[in-house]
Amino acid sequence: MSRSTPLRDVHESLGATLTDFAGWLMPLRYGSESAEHNAVRQAAGLFDLSHMGEIFLTGPQAGQALDYALVGHLSALATGRARYTMIVNERGGVLDDLIVYRLDDDEFMVVANASNYEKVAKELIERSKAYDVLVEDRSDQYALIAVQGPRSQEILATLTDADLDGLKYYAGLPDLVDGRQALIARTGYTGEDGFELFVANQDAVPLWHALMAAGEPYGLKPAGLSSRDTLRLEAGMPLYGNELGVELTPFDAGLGRVVKFDKPGDFVGRSALEAVKDGQPRRRLVGLVARGRRVPRHGYPVTKDGAVVGEVTSGAPSQSLGRPIAMAYVDTGADAGLAVDIRGSHEPMDLVELPFYRRNNK
């Protein structure tokens, strides 16, 4: 039985197509996926992300506990700032990618993916036993609404007196939005400027309606998981289960920069990651742009001269490029002459640097 977010009735009233995602009933689309995608690129889109997990660490050694449990140097994070990081196992395999917010000197919030947050919470509890810290999974207490796109600040500014101009990328600010307490975070998964609003469950529906009303003059549209996936793909952002997984290290995914070996003390997976940090991974994550119109999809083989040299992890038509795109793991050294085997037809691909899309002011 799929779980529902506090906004399920709203999605149904808007005619959303609902689908199971990581055990949650979530809006796939409200109408046209391309219209929702383009709204985020050109104006703004409103997303329900309440399926994400929120895990809190509180106590005088919360920072040190996270330094040990995760690959990043979280004790060095300034209050009010956020950081992208990962949790790995002893072999260096990625258990999840995370965003960590420092809310106060002795309080952090770890945001985990819907499919993994229960596992992440258990790992954090286990890895924090030697530290003076309380770990609490408060995922059931929070809703998460994101407004993303170039006009998102204008829309949000009509509902809050918070200093949005002063809120930096990857920072969070507690303040009122439409008279309701929220953590306003300048983060997102679309490649656009935007905000993610963490609120109590009971505030989700009125806040959604307030944002939709405020955003109507600016072209705001509700947006589902389909457009979120094509937006993050254009932005070259990894999805756990596609570009990231327990059989891959951060270095395999080209994200070795998130691993901080210079932080004090040991951390889970350190020895395994040190052993591979200077090596050449067998495969690397690349961007592919199709020369034709056929769309490469997850799991399709990447070939060179008829031989398999990799596999597509994510693929979709790109509204911004006007051509199909994909991310794929390919053998190191396979740099040209690539194709994707789409139902027996080897469709030629151009290899490009990620991301496929950057917003103008980024």
Short mmCIF file of C-alpha atoms in Angstrom, two decimals:
data_model
loop_
_atom_site.label_atom_id
_atom_site.label_comp_id
_atom_site.label_asym_id
_atom_site.label_seq_id
_atom_site.Cartn_x
_atom_site.Cartn_y
_atom_site.Cartn_z
CA MET A 1 0.00 0.00 0.00
CA SER A 2 1.53 3.30 -1.09
CA ARG A 3 1.82 6.08 1.45
CA SER A 4 0.30 9.48 0.71
CA THR A 5 1.70 12.96 1.26
CA PRO A 6 -0.42 15.65 2.95
CA LEU A 7 -1.08 17.04 -0.55
CA ARG A 8 -2.68 13.95 -2.10
CA ASP A 9 -6.19 15.45 -2.23
CA VAL A 10 -4.79 18.59 -3.86
CA HIS A 11 -3.07 16.53 -6.57
CA GLU A 12 -6.25 14.57 -7.26
CA SER A 13 -8.29 17.78 -7.49
CA LEU A 14 -5.82 19.05 -10.10
CA GLY A 15 -6.26 15.90 -12.18
CA ALA A 16 -2.75 14.60 -11.57
CA THR A 17 -1.69 11.19 -12.79
CA LEU A 18 -0.53 9.49 -9.59
CA THR A 19 2.08 6.74 -9.49
CA ASP A 20 3.94 4.72 -6.88
CA PHE A 21 7.43 6.08 -6.29
CA ALA A 22 9.59 4.57 -3.53
CA GLY A 23 6.44 3.44 -1.72
CA TRP A 24 4.71 6.82 -2.02
CA LEU A 25 1.75 7.82 -4.19
CA MET A 26 3.15 10.83 -6.05
CA PRO A 27 2.03 13.07 -8.94
CA LEU A 28 3.71 11.97 -12.16
CA ARG A 29 2.23 14.83 -14.18
CA TYR A 30 -0.76 17.16 -14.05
CA GLY A 31 -1.15 17.51 -17.81
CA SER A 32 1.67 18.01 -20.27
CA GLU A 33 5.14 16.98 -19.08
CA SER A 34 6.75 19.33 -21.58
CA ALA A 35 4.59 22.26 -20.39
CA GLU A 36 5.60 21.59 -16.78
CA HIS A 37 9.27 21.29 -17.77
CA ASN A 38 9.16 24.52 -19.77
CA ALA A 39 7.35 26.37 -16.98
CA VAL A 40 10.28 25.65 -14.66
CA ARG A 41 12.82 26.77 -17.26
CA GLN A 42 10.91 29.93 -18.23
CA ALA A 43 8.84 30.90 -15.17
CA ALA A 44 8.33 28.56 -12.21
CA GLY A 45 7.02 25.16 -11.17
CA LEU A 46 5.61 23.93 -7.85
CA PHE A 47 6.61 20.47 -6.62
CA ASP A 48 5.46 18.22 -3.77
CA LEU A 49 8.59 16.58 -2.36
CA SER A 50 7.07 15.44 0.92
CA HIS A 51 8.27 11.88 0.30
CA MET A 52 11.83 12.93 1.14
CA GLY A 53 13.25 12.07 4.57
CA GLU A 54 14.30 14.50 7.31
CA ILE A 55 16.65 13.14 9.98
CA PHE A 56 17.80 15.41 12.82
CA LEU A 57 21.00 15.18 14.82
CA THR A 58 21.05 17.24 18.01
CA GLY A 59 23.73 17.51 20.66
CA PRO A 60 27.21 18.88 21.39
CA GLN A 61 28.88 16.23 19.19
CA ALA A 62 26.41 16.28 16.30
CA GLY A 63 29.01 17.69 13.89
CA GLN A 64 31.65 15.15 14.87
CA ALA A 65 29.13 12.32 14.52
CA LEU A 66 28.33 13.43 10.97
CA ASP A 67 32.03 13.75 10.15
CA TYR A 68 32.40 10.07 11.05
CA ALA A 69 29.14 8.87 9.50
CA LEU A 70 29.36 10.73 6.16
CA VAL A 71 32.11 11.47 3.62
CA GLY A 72 31.89 15.28 4.05
CA HIS A 73 33.33 17.64 6.65
CA LEU A 74 30.03 18.68 8.20
CA SER A 75 31.38 20.02 11.50
CA ALA A 76 32.97 22.82 9.44
CA LEU A 77 29.60 23.85 8.00
CA ALA A 78 28.47 27.32 9.10
CA THR A 79 25.08 27.69 10.78
CA GLY A 80 22.46 28.40 8.14
CA ARG A 81 24.38 26.70 5.33
CA ALA A 82 23.83 23.39 3.56
CA ARG A 83 26.11 20.88 1.85
CA TYR A 84 25.70 18.07 -0.65
CA THR A 85 27.33 14.88 0.63
CA MET A 86 27.01 11.09 0.70
CA ILE A 87 26.82 8.18 3.08
CA VAL A 88 28.84 5.12 2.01
CA ASN A 89 29.46 1.64 3.36
CA GLU A 90 32.83 0.25 4.47
CA ARG A 91 33.62 -0.65 0.83
CA GLY A 92 32.97 2.93 -0.29
CA GLY A 93 29.68 2.07 -2.03
CA VAL A 94 27.11 4.85 -1.99
CA LEU A 95 24.13 4.17 0.29
CA ASP A 96 22.55 7.54 -0.51
CA ASP A 97 23.33 11.09 -1.55
CA LEU A 98 22.19 13.70 0.94
CA ILE A 99 21.86 17.38 1.70
CA VAL A 100 22.84 18.36 5.24
CA TYR A 101 21.67 21.64 6.78
CA ARG A 102 23.27 23.13 9.89
CA LEU A 103 20.35 24.67 11.76
CA ASP A 104 22.26 25.68 14.91
CA ASP A 105 25.58 25.06 16.63
CA ASP A 106 24.38 21.67 17.85
CA GLU A 107 21.58 20.83 15.41
CA PHE A 108 21.73 19.42 11.87
CA MET A 109 19.07 18.17 9.47
CA VAL A 110 19.94 15.42 6.99
CA VAL A 111 17.66 15.21 3.96
CA ALA A 112 17.66 11.75 2.39
CA ASN A 113 15.98 10.23 -0.65
CA ALA A 114 12.54 8.68 -0.22
CA SER A 115 13.75 5.18 -1.07
CA ASN A 116 16.60 5.32 1.44
CA TYR A 117 15.77 7.52 4.41
CA GLU A 118 14.79 4.70 6.76
CA LYS A 119 18.05 2.94 5.99
CA VAL A 120 20.00 6.19 6.37
CA ALA A 121 18.35 6.90 9.74
CA LYS A 122 19.33 3.44 11.02
CA GLU A 123 22.91 3.89 9.81
CA LEU A 124 23.17 7.31 11.45
CA ILE A 125 21.87 5.94 14.75
CA GLU A 126 24.37 3.08 14.64
CA ARG A 127 27.31 5.25 13.60
CA SER A 128 26.56 7.89 16.25
CA LYS A 129 26.58 5.60 19.28
CA ALA A 130 30.02 6.77 20.42
CA TYR A 131 29.02 10.45 20.28
CA ASP A 132 26.95 12.74 22.50
CA VAL A 133 24.14 13.22 20.00
CA LEU A 134 20.47 12.36 19.57
CA VAL A 135 19.41 11.05 16.15
CA GLU A 136 15.72 11.35 15.30
CA ASP A 137 13.88 10.45 12.09
CA ARG A 138 11.22 13.20 11.87
CA SER A 139 10.24 12.48 8.28
CA ASP A 140 6.59 11.89 9.22
CA GLN A 141 6.36 15.38 10.73
CA TYR A 142 7.36 17.40 7.67
CA ALA A 143 6.04 18.28 4.26
CA LEU A 144 8.38 19.66 1.61
CA ILE A 145 7.22 21.98 -1.16
CA ALA A 146 9.60 23.34 -3.79
CA VAL A 147 9.13 26.36 -6.03
CA GLN A 148 11.71 26.27 -8.82
CA GLY A 149 12.43 28.51 -11.77
CA PRO A 150 13.68 31.99 -12.71
CA ARG A 151 10.61 33.71 -11.21
CA SER A 152 10.55 31.68 -7.99
CA GLN A 153 12.02 34.47 -5.85
CA GLU A 154 9.46 37.00 -7.09
CA ILE A 155 6.66 34.58 -6.23
CA LEU A 156 7.98 33.65 -2.78
CA ALA A 157 8.70 37.30 -1.93
CA THR A 158 4.96 38.04 -2.05
CA LEU A 159 4.43 35.63 0.87
CA THR A 160 7.39 36.30 3.16
CA ASP A 161 9.45 39.11 4.65
CA ALA A 162 12.53 36.84 4.76
CA ASP A 163 15.70 38.24 3.20
CA LEU A 164 15.61 36.22 0.01
CA ASP A 165 18.17 38.48 -1.69
CA GLY A 166 20.63 37.61 1.06
CA LEU A 167 19.88 33.88 1.06
CA LYS A 168 22.77 32.20 -0.73
CA TYR A 169 22.66 29.04 -2.81
CA TYR A 170 22.83 26.04 -0.45
CA ALA A 171 21.67 28.00 2.57
CA GLY A 172 18.58 27.79 4.76
CA LEU A 173 16.66 30.41 6.72
CA PRO A 174 13.83 29.84 9.23
CA ASP A 175 11.04 32.39 8.73
CA LEU A 176 7.32 32.78 8.10
CA VAL A 177 5.83 32.05 4.68
CA ASP A 178 2.17 33.00 4.38
CA GLY A 179 2.20 33.28 8.17
CA ARG A 180 3.44 29.70 8.61
CA GLN A 181 6.78 28.67 10.08
CA ALA A 182 9.08 27.24 7.44
CA LEU A 183 12.70 26.49 6.75
CA ILE A 184 13.35 28.32 3.49
CA ALA A 185 16.20 26.59 1.67
CA ARG A 186 17.79 27.85 -1.54
CA THR A 187 18.33 24.40 -2.96
CA GLY A 188 16.78 22.34 -5.72
CA TYR A 189 17.08 19.57 -8.27
CA THR A 190 16.21 21.32 -11.52
CA GLY A 191 19.21 23.40 -12.58
CA GLU A 192 17.24 26.59 -11.90
CA ASP A 193 17.17 29.02 -9.02
CA GLY A 194 14.55 28.03 -6.49
CA PHE A 195 13.52 27.32 -2.95
CA GLU A 196 12.53 24.28 -0.94
CA LEU A 197 10.13 24.93 1.94
CA PHE A 198 10.11 22.53 4.91
CA VAL A 199 6.84 22.94 6.82
CA ALA A 200 4.66 21.06 9.29
CA ASN A 201 2.28 18.61 7.65
CA GLN A 202 -0.80 20.63 8.59
CA ASP A 203 0.58 23.69 6.79
CA ALA A 204 1.22 21.94 3.47
CA VAL A 205 -2.22 22.37 1.86
CA PRO A 206 -2.77 26.06 2.75
CA LEU A 207 0.81 26.90 1.75
CA TRP A 208 0.41 25.11 -1.61
CA HIS A 209 -2.74 27.08 -2.33
CA ALA A 210 -1.09 30.35 -1.29
CA LEU A 211 1.89 29.70 -3.56
CA MET A 212 -0.33 28.77 -6.51
CA ALA A 213 -2.35 31.95 -6.07
CA ALA A 214 0.76 34.10 -5.69
CA GLY A 215 2.39 32.46 -8.69
CA GLU A 216 -0.49 32.66 -11.13
CA PRO A 217 0.52 36.10 -12.51
CA TYR A 218 4.06 34.80 -13.02
CA GLY A 219 3.18 31.61 -14.92
CA LEU A 220 3.64 29.16 -12.04
CA LYS A 221 2.45 25.62 -12.80
CA PRO A 222 2.24 22.52 -10.61
CA ALA A 223 4.91 20.07 -11.75
CA GLY A 224 5.21 16.31 -11.28
CA LEU A 225 7.97 13.74 -11.04
CA SER A 226 8.28 13.33 -14.82
CA SER A 227 9.33 16.94 -15.37
CA ARG A 228 11.51 16.84 -12.27
CA ASP A 229 13.39 13.93 -13.81
CA THR A 230 13.94 15.62 -17.19
CA LEU A 231 14.97 18.86 -15.47
CA ARG A 232 17.56 17.17 -13.26
CA LEU A 233 18.81 15.13 -16.24
CA GLU A 234 19.43 18.29 -18.27
CA ALA A 235 21.23 19.72 -15.24
CA GLY A 236 23.45 16.61 -15.04
CA MET A 237 22.31 15.80 -11.50
CA PRO A 238 22.54 12.15 -10.42
CA LEU A 239 19.57 10.06 -9.33
CA TYR A 240 20.11 7.36 -6.72
CA GLY A 241 19.41 3.98 -8.28
CA ASN A 242 20.48 5.24 -11.72
CA GLU A 243 23.77 7.16 -11.55
CA LEU A 244 24.45 6.25 -7.91
CA GLY A 245 24.23 2.95 -6.06
CA VAL A 246 25.86 0.70 -3.53
CA GLU A 247 28.09 -0.86 -6.21
CA LEU A 248 29.51 2.57 -7.12
CA THR A 249 31.81 4.92 -5.21
CA PRO A 250 31.61 8.73 -5.34
CA PHE A 251 34.72 8.61 -7.55
CA ASP A 252 33.00 6.34 -10.08
CA ALA A 253 30.29 8.99 -10.45
CA GLY A 254 32.81 11.79 -10.90
CA LEU A 255 31.85 13.18 -7.50
CA GLY A 256 35.04 12.47 -5.58
CA ARG A 257 35.13 16.15 -4.60
CA VAL A 258 32.50 15.48 -1.91
CA VAL A 259 34.89 13.14 -0.07
CA LYS A 260 36.95 15.11 2.46
CA PHE A 261 40.03 13.17 3.47
CA ASP A 262 41.53 16.17 5.26
CA LYS A 263 38.86 16.33 7.96
CA PRO A 264 39.88 15.24 11.46
CA GLY A 265 39.45 11.62 12.49
CA ASP A 266 38.28 8.53 10.69
CA PHE A 267 35.07 8.06 8.72
CA VAL A 268 33.15 5.06 7.46
CA GLY A 269 34.54 3.96 4.11
CA ARG A 270 37.74 6.00 4.36
CA SER A 271 40.20 3.16 3.71
CA ALA A 272 38.28 1.87 0.69
CA LEU A 273 37.96 5.35 -0.81
CA GLU A 274 41.62 6.21 -0.23
CA ALA A 275 42.52 3.07 -2.18
CA VAL A 276 40.64 4.27 -5.28
CA LYS A 277 40.91 8.07 -5.13
CA ASP A 278 44.01 8.31 -7.30
CA GLY A 279 43.16 5.46 -9.64
CA GLN A 280 41.46 5.46 -13.00
CA PRO A 281 37.88 4.17 -12.67
CA ARG A 282 36.96 1.37 -15.05
CA ARG A 283 33.98 3.38 -16.24
CA ARG A 284 33.11 7.06 -16.10
CA LEU A 285 29.84 8.94 -16.16
CA VAL A 286 29.31 10.92 -19.38
CA GLY A 287 26.64 12.85 -21.23
CA LEU A 288 25.30 11.64 -24.57
CA VAL A 289 23.26 13.62 -27.11
CA ALA A 290 21.46 11.66 -29.80
CA ARG A 291 21.98 12.66 -33.44
CA GLY A 292 18.57 11.24 -34.34
CA ARG A 293 15.15 11.30 -32.70
CA ARG A 294 15.12 7.93 -30.92
CA VAL A 295 15.43 8.18 -27.13
CA PRO A 296 18.06 6.22 -25.18
CA ARG A 297 16.58 4.84 -21.97
CA HIS A 298 17.83 3.44 -18.66
CA GLY A 299 19.56 0.09 -19.13
CA TYR A 300 20.20 0.39 -22.87
CA PRO A 301 23.71 -0.74 -23.93
CA VAL A 302 26.24 1.83 -25.15
CA THR A 303 28.33 0.47 -28.01
CA LYS A 304 31.45 1.31 -29.99
CA ASP A 305 32.10 -0.50 -33.26
CA GLY A 306 29.35 -2.94 -32.29
CA ALA A 307 30.91 -3.89 -28.94
CA VAL A 308 29.26 -2.99 -25.63
CA VAL A 309 31.31 -0.35 -23.78
CA GLY A 310 28.75 0.95 -21.30
CA GLU A 311 25.17 1.38 -20.21
CA VAL A 312 22.66 4.22 -20.15
CA THR A 313 21.64 5.23 -16.63
CA SER A 314 19.06 7.92 -17.51
CA GLY A 315 17.63 9.14 -20.81
CA ALA A 316 14.82 11.35 -22.08
CA PRO A 317 13.90 13.86 -24.76
CA SER A 318 15.39 17.24 -23.83
CA GLN A 319 13.00 20.17 -24.13
CA SER A 320 15.89 22.63 -23.81
CA LEU A 321 18.17 21.03 -26.42
CA GLY A 322 15.46 19.74 -28.74
CA ARG A 323 17.23 16.35 -28.94
CA PRO A 324 17.23 13.17 -26.85
CA ILE A 325 19.89 13.08 -24.12
CA ALA A 326 21.26 10.51 -21.71
CA MET A 327 23.74 9.95 -18.94
CA ALA A 328 25.71 6.74 -19.18
CA TYR A 329 28.62 4.89 -17.66
CA VAL A 330 31.13 4.07 -20.41
CA ASP A 331 34.52 2.40 -20.35
CA THR A 332 37.38 4.79 -19.69
CA GLY A 333 38.97 5.60 -23.05
CA ALA A 334 35.76 5.20 -25.03
CA ASP A 335 35.55 8.82 -26.15
CA ALA A 336 34.25 8.78 -29.72
CA GLY A 337 32.20 6.74 -32.14
CA LEU A 338 29.62 5.85 -29.50
CA ALA A 339 26.10 4.59 -30.14
CA VAL A 340 23.22 3.32 -28.06
CA ASP A 341 21.56 0.02 -28.91
CA ILE A 342 17.86 0.96 -29.06
CA ARG A 343 15.97 -2.25 -29.74
CA GLY A 344 18.62 -3.57 -32.10
CA SER A 345 19.38 -0.29 -33.87
CA HIS A 346 22.71 1.32 -33.01
CA GLU A 347 21.82 5.01 -32.82
CA PRO A 348 24.85 7.37 -33.03
CA MET A 349 25.55 9.62 -30.06
CA ASP A 350 27.75 12.65 -29.41
CA LEU A 351 29.66 12.55 -26.14
CA VAL A 352 29.42 15.86 -24.24
CA GLU A 353 30.52 17.29 -20.93
CA LEU A 354 27.90 17.46 -18.19
CA PRO A 355 25.67 19.28 -17.53
CA PHE A 356 23.63 19.53 -20.72
CA TYR A 357 22.02 22.76 -19.52
CA ARG A 358 23.15 25.74 -17.44
CA ARG A 359 20.96 28.65 -16.55
CA ASN A 360 22.19 32.01 -17.83
CA ASN A 361 23.25 33.47 -14.51
CA LYS A 362 24.76 30.34 -13.04
#
